[in-house]
mmCIF file of C-alpha atoms in Angstrom:
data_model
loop_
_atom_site.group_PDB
_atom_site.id
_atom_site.type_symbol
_atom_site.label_atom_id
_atom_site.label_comp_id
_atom_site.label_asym_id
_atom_site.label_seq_id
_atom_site.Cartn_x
_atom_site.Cartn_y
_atom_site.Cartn_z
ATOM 1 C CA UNK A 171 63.975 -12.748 21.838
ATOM 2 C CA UNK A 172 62.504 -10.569 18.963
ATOM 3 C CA UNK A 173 62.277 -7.426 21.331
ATOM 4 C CA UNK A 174 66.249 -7.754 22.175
ATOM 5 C CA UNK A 175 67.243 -5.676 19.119
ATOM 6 C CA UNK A 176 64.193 -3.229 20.000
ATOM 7 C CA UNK A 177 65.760 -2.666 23.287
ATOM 8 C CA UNK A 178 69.329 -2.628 22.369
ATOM 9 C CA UNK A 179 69.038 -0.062 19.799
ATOM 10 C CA UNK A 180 67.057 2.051 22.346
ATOM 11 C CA UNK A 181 69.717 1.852 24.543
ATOM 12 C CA UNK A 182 72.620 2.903 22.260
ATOM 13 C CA UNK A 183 70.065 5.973 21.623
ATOM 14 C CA UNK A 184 69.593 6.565 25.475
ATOM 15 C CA UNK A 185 73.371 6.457 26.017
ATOM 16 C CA UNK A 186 74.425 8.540 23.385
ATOM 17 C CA UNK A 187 71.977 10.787 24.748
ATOM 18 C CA UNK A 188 73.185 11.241 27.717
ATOM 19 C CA UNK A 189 69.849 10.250 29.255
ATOM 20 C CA UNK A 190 69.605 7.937 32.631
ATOM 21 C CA UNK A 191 66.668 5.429 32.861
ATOM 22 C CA UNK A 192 64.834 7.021 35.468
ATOM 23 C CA UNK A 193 64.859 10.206 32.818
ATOM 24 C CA UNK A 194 61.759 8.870 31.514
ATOM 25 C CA UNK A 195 59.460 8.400 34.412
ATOM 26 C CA UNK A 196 57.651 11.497 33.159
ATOM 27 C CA UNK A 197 55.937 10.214 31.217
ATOM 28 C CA UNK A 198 55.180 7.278 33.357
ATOM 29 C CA UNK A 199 58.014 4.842 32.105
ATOM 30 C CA UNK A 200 59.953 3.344 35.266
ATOM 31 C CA UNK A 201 63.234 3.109 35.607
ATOM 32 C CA UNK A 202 62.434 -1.404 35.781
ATOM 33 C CA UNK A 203 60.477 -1.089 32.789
ATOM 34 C CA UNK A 204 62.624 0.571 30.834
ATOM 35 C CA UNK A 205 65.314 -1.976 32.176
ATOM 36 C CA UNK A 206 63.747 -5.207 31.056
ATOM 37 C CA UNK A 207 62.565 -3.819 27.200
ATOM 38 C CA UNK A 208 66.620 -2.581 26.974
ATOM 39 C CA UNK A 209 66.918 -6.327 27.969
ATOM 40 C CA UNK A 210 65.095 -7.458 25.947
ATOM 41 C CA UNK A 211 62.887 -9.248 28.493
ATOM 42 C CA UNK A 212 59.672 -7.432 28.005
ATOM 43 C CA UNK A 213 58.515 -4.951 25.227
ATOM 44 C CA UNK A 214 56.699 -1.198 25.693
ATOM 45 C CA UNK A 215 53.315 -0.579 24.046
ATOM 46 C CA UNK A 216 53.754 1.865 20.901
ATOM 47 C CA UNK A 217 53.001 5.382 22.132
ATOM 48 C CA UNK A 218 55.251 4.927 25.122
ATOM 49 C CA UNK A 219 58.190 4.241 22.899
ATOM 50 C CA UNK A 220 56.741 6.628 20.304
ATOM 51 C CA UNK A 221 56.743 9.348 23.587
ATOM 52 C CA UNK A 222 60.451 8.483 24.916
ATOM 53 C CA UNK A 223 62.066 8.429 21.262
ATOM 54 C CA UNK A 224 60.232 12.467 21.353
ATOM 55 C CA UNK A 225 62.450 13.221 24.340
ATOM 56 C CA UNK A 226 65.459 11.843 22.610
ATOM 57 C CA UNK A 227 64.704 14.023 19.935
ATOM 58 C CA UNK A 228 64.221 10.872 17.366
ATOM 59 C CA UNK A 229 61.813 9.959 14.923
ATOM 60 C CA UNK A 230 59.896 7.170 14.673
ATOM 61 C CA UNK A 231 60.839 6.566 11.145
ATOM 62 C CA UNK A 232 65.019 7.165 12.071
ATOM 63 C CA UNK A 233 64.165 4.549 14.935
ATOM 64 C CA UNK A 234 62.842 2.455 12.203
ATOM 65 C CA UNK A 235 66.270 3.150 9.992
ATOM 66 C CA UNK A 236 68.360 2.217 12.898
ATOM 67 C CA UNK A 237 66.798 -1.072 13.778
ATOM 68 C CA UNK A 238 67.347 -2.118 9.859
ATOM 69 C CA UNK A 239 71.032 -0.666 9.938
ATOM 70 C CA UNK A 240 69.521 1.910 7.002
ATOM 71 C CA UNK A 241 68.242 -1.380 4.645
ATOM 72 C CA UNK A 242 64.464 -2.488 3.829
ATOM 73 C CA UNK A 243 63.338 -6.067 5.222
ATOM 74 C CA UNK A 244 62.817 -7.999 2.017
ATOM 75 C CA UNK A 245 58.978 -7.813 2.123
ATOM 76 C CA UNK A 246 59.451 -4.001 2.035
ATOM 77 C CA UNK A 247 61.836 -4.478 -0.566
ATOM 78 C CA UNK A 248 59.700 -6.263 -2.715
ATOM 79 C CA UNK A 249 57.350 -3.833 -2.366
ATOM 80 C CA UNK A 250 59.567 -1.086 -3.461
ATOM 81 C CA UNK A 251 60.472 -3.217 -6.537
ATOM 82 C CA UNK A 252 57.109 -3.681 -7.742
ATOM 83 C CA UNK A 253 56.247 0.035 -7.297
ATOM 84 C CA UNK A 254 59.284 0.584 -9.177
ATOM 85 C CA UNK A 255 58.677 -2.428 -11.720
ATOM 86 C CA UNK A 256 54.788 -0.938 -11.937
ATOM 87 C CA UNK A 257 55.830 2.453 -12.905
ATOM 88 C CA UNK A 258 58.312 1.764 -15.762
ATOM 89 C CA UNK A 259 54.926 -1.083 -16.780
ATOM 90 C CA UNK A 260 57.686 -3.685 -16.789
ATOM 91 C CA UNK A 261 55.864 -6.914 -16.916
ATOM 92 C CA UNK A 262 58.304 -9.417 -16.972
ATOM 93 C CA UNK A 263 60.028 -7.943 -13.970
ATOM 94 C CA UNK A 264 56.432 -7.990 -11.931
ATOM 95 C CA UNK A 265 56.290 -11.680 -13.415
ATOM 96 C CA UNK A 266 59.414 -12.589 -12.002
ATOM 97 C CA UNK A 267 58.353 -10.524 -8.426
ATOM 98 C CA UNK A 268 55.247 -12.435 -8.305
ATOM 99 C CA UNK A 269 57.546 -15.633 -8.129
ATOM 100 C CA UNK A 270 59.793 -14.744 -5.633
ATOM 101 C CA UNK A 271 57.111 -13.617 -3.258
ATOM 102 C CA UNK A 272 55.237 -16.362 -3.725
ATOM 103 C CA UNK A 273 58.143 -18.736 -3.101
ATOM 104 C CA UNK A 274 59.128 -16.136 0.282
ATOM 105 C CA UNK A 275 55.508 -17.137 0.985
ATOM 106 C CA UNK A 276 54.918 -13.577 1.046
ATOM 107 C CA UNK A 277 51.021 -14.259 -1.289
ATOM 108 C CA UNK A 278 49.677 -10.745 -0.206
ATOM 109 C CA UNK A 279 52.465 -8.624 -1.779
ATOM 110 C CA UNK A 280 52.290 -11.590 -4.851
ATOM 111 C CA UNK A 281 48.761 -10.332 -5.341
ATOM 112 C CA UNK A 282 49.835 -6.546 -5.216
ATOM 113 C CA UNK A 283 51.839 -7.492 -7.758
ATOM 114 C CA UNK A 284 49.506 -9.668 -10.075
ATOM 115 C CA UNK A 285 47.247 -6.842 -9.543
ATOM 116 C CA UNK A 286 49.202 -4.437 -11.391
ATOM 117 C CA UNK A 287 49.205 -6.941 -14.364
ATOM 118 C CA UNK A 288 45.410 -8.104 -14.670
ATOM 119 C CA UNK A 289 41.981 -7.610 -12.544
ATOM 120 C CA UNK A 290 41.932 -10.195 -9.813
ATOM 121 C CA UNK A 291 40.190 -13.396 -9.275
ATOM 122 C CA UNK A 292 36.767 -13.266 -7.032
ATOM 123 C CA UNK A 293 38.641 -15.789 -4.883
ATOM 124 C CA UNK A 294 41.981 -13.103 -4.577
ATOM 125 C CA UNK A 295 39.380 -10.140 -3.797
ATOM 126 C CA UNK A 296 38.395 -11.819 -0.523
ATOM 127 C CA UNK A 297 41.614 -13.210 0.262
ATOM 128 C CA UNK A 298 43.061 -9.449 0.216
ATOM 129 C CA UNK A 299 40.154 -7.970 1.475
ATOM 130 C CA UNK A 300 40.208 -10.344 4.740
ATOM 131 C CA UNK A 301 44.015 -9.646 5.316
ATOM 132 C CA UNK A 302 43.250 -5.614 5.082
ATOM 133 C CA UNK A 303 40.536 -6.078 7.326
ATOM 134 C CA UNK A 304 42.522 -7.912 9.857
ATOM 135 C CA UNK A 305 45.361 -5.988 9.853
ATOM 136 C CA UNK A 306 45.731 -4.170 13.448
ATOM 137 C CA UNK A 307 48.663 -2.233 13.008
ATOM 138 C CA UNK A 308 49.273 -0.489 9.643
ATOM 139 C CA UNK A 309 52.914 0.201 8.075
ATOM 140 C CA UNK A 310 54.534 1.134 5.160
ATOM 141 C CA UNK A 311 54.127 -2.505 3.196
ATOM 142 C CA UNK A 312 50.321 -2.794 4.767
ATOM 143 C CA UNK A 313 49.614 0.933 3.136
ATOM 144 C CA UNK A 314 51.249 -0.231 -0.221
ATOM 145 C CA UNK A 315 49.395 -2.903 -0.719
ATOM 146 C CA UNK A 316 46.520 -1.567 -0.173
ATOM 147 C CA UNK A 317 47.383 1.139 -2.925
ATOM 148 C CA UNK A 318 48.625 -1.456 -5.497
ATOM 149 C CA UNK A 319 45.071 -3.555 -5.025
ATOM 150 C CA UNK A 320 42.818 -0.451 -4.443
ATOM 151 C CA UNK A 321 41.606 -0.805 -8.143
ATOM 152 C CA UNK A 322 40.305 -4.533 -7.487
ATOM 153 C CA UNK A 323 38.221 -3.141 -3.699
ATOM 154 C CA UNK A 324 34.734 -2.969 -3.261
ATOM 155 C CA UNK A 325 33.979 1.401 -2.843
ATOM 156 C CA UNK A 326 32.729 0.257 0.578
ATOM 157 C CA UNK A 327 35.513 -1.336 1.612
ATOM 158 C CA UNK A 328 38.392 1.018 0.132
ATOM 159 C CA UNK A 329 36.041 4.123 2.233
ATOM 160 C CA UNK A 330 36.259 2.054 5.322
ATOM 161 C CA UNK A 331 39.919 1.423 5.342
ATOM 162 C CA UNK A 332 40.354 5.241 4.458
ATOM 163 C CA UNK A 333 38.551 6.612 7.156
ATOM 164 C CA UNK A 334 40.644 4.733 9.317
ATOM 165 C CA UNK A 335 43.778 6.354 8.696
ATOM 166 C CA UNK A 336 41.507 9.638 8.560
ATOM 167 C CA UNK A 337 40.348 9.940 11.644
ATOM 168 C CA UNK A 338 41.823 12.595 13.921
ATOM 169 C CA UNK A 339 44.553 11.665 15.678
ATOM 170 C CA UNK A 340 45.645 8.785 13.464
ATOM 171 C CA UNK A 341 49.159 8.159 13.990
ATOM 172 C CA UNK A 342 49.811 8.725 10.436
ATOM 173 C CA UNK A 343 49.201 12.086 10.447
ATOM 174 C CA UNK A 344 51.736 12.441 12.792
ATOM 175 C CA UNK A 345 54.292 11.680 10.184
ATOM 176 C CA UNK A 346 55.830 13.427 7.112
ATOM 177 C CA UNK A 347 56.738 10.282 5.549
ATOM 178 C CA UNK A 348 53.438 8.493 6.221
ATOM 179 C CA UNK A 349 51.522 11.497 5.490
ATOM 180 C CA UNK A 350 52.936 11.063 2.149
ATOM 181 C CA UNK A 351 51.994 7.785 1.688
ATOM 182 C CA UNK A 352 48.173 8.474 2.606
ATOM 183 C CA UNK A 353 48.308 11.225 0.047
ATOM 184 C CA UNK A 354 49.204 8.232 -2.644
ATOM 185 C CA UNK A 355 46.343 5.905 -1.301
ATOM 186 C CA UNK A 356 43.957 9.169 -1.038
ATOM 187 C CA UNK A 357 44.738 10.046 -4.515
ATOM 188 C CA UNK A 358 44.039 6.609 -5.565
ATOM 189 C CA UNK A 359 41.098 6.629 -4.550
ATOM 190 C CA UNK A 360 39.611 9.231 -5.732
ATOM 191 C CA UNK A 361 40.051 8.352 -9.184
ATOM 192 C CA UNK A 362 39.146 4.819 -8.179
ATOM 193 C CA UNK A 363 35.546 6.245 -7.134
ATOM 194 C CA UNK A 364 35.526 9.296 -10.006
ATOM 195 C CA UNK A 365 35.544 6.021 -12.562
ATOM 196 C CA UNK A 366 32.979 4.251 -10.636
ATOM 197 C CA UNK A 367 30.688 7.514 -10.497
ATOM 198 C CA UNK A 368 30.876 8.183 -6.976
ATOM 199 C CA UNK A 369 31.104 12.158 -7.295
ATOM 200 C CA UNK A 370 30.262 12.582 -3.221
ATOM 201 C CA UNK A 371 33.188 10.007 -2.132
ATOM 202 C CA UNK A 372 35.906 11.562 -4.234
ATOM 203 C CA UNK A 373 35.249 14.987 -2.914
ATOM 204 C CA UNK A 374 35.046 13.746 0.565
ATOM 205 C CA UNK A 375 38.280 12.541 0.272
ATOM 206 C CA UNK A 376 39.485 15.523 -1.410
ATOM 207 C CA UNK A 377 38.183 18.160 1.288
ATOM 208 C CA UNK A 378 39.975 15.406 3.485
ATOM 209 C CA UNK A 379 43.291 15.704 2.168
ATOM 210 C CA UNK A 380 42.969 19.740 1.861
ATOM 211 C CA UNK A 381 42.101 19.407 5.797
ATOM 212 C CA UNK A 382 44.856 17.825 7.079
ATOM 213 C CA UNK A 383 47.791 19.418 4.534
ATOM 214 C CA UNK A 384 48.244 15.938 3.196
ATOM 215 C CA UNK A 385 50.914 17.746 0.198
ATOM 216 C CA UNK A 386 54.046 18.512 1.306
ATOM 217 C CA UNK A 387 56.237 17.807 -1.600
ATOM 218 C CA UNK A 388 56.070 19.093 -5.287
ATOM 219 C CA UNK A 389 55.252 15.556 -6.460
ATOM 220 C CA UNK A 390 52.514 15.187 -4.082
ATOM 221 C CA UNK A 391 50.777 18.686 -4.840
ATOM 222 C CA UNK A 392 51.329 17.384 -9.087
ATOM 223 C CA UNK A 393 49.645 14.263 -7.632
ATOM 224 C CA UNK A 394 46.684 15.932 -5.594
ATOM 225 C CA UNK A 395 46.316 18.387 -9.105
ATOM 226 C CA UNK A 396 45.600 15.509 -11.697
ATOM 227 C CA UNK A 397 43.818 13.942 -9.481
ATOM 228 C CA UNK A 398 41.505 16.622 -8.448
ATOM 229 C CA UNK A 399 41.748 17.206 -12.533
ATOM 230 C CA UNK A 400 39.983 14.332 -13.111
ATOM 231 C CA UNK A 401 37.149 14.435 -10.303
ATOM 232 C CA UNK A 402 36.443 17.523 -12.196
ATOM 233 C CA UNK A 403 36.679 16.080 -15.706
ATOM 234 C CA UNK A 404 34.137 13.573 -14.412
ATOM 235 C CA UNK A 405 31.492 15.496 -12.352
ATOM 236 C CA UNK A 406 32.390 19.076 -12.925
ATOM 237 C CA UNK A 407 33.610 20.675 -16.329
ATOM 238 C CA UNK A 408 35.595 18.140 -18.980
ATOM 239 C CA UNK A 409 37.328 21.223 -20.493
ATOM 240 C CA UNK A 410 38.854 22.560 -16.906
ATOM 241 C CA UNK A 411 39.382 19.372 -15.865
ATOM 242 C CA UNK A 412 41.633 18.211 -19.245
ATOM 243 C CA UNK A 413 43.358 21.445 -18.353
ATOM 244 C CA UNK A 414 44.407 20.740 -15.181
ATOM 245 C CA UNK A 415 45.688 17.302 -15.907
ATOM 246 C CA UNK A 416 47.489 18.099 -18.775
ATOM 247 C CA UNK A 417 49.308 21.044 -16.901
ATOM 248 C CA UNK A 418 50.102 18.260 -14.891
ATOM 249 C CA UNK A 419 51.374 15.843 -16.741
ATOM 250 C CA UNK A 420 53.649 18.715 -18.076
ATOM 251 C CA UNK A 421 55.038 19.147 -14.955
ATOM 252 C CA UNK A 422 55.627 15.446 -14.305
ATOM 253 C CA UNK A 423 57.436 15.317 -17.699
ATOM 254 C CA UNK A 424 59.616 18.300 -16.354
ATOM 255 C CA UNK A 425 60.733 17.125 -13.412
ATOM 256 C CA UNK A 426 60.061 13.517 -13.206
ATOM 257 C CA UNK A 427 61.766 10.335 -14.162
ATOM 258 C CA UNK A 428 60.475 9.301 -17.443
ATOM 259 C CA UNK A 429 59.092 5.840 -16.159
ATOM 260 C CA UNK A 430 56.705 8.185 -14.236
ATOM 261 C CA UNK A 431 56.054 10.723 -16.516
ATOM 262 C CA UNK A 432 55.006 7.684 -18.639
ATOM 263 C CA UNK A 433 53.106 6.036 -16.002
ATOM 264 C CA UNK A 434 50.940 8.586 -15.402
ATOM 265 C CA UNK A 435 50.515 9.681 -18.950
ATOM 266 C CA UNK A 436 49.074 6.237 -19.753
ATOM 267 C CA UNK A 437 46.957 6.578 -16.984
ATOM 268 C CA UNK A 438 45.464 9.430 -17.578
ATOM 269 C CA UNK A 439 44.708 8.327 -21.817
ATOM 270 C CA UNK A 440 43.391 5.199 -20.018
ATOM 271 C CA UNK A 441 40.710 6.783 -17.581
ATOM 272 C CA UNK A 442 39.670 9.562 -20.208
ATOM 273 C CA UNK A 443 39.125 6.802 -22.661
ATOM 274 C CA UNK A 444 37.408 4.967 -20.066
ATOM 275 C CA UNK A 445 35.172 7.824 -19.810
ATOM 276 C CA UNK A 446 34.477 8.386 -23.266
ATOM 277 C CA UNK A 447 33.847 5.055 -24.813
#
């Protein structure tokens, strides 16, 4: 059964914690329960396994590594290409990743990568829009593709899907790695609503990532910088905002790879002359 290598891996945790099953009925997991999802016969809802791999002392996301023996899936892989692929604007790579997924069957991370290429079709707006709306429980490859199609959303629809993950409590905010992530799609956004003219929306999201401490890497604060750069070149003050993004972009330059020094530079001529025109 699919939850057999859930509950194996558990177990080899367990063990080599020197933790018996009944160690866990504090937090209201029985020593039979535990017994049938190291089985495999049954699995555990998320925030009991979430609660027992805390009293191991492991994280979700090593849980994660283990079950993959340290490797991506090959839809996560893909993903990871065409973020890769999208940076260094390599369009005959994201031509050739649009192929394979699409021959994987694997259309929704296709169209995150046709949408780095070209503006979707009407008819590949709703079909990504339905599959974000339907989506239950949210990962890595969910939160990517949302991030690679943001640009082609309705504003309503890209606020919605925020405010999910936004909420207090969300499970993502739980999570360095994840937390990193949201800080991508957040940033995203806001220049996705700055260039629609949506002034209120990209400061809510803004006072949302200052709230929860969203930056917690270098990269991230450069990110959260040129993007707050260019809510202000839009609403605020073109001169301080310029400033700011260039001082970013410097930084990038510095420190960054130069597929995403150059990634971002062109993004940033692309929006101001957006603006301008």
């Amino acid at each position: 059964m699919i939850y057999r290598k859930y509950g194996e891996t558990f177990r080899r945790i367990r063990e080599q914690s020197h933790l018996s099953l009944s160690d866990f009925s504090s937090i209201g997991i029985s020593k039979g329960a535990l017994s049938n999802f190291e089985r495999g016969k049954s699995m555990m809802n998320f925030e009991k396994v979430t609660s027992a791999l805390q009293i191991m002392g492991v994280s979700l996301e090593d849980f994660e590594a283990f079950l993959n023996d340290y490797s991506l899936n090959e839809p996560d892989f893909l993903i990871q290409e065409i973020e890769k692929a999208t940076a260094a604007e390599d369009k005959n790579q994201l031509l050739k990743l649009i192929k394979v997924s699409e021959n994987q069957n694997f259309s929704h991370i296709a169209l995150a990568a046709k949408s780095s290429l070209r503006v979707l079709t009407t008819e590949e707006i709703e079909e990504i829009t339905d599959y974000l709306y339907e989506i239950d429980i949210w990962s890595y490859r969910e939160l990517c593709i949302f991030y690679l199609t943001m640009e082609n959303l309705s504003t309503r629809d890209i606020l919605y899907i925020l405010d999910l993950f936004l909420a207090p409590g969300h499970s993502f905010l739980n999570s360095r790695k994840y937390q990193g992530y949201l800080l991508q799609a957040c940033c995203r956004a806001v220049t996705v609503f700055s260039s629609r003219g949506y002034r209120e929306y990209g400061e809510y999201i803004l006072n949302k990532i200052e709230q929860y401490e969203l930056v917690n890497s270098m990269f991230l604060r450069n990110l959260r910088n040129i993007t707050r750069g260019y809510w202000i070149y839009c609403f605020v003050d073109k001169e301080e905002g310029n400033q700011l993004m260039l001082s970013a972009l410097s930084i990038f330059e510095a420190v960054s790879t130069p597929d995403n020094f150059n990634y971002y530079k062109h993004r940033y001529e692309k929006l101001v002359k957006k603006l301008n025109n």
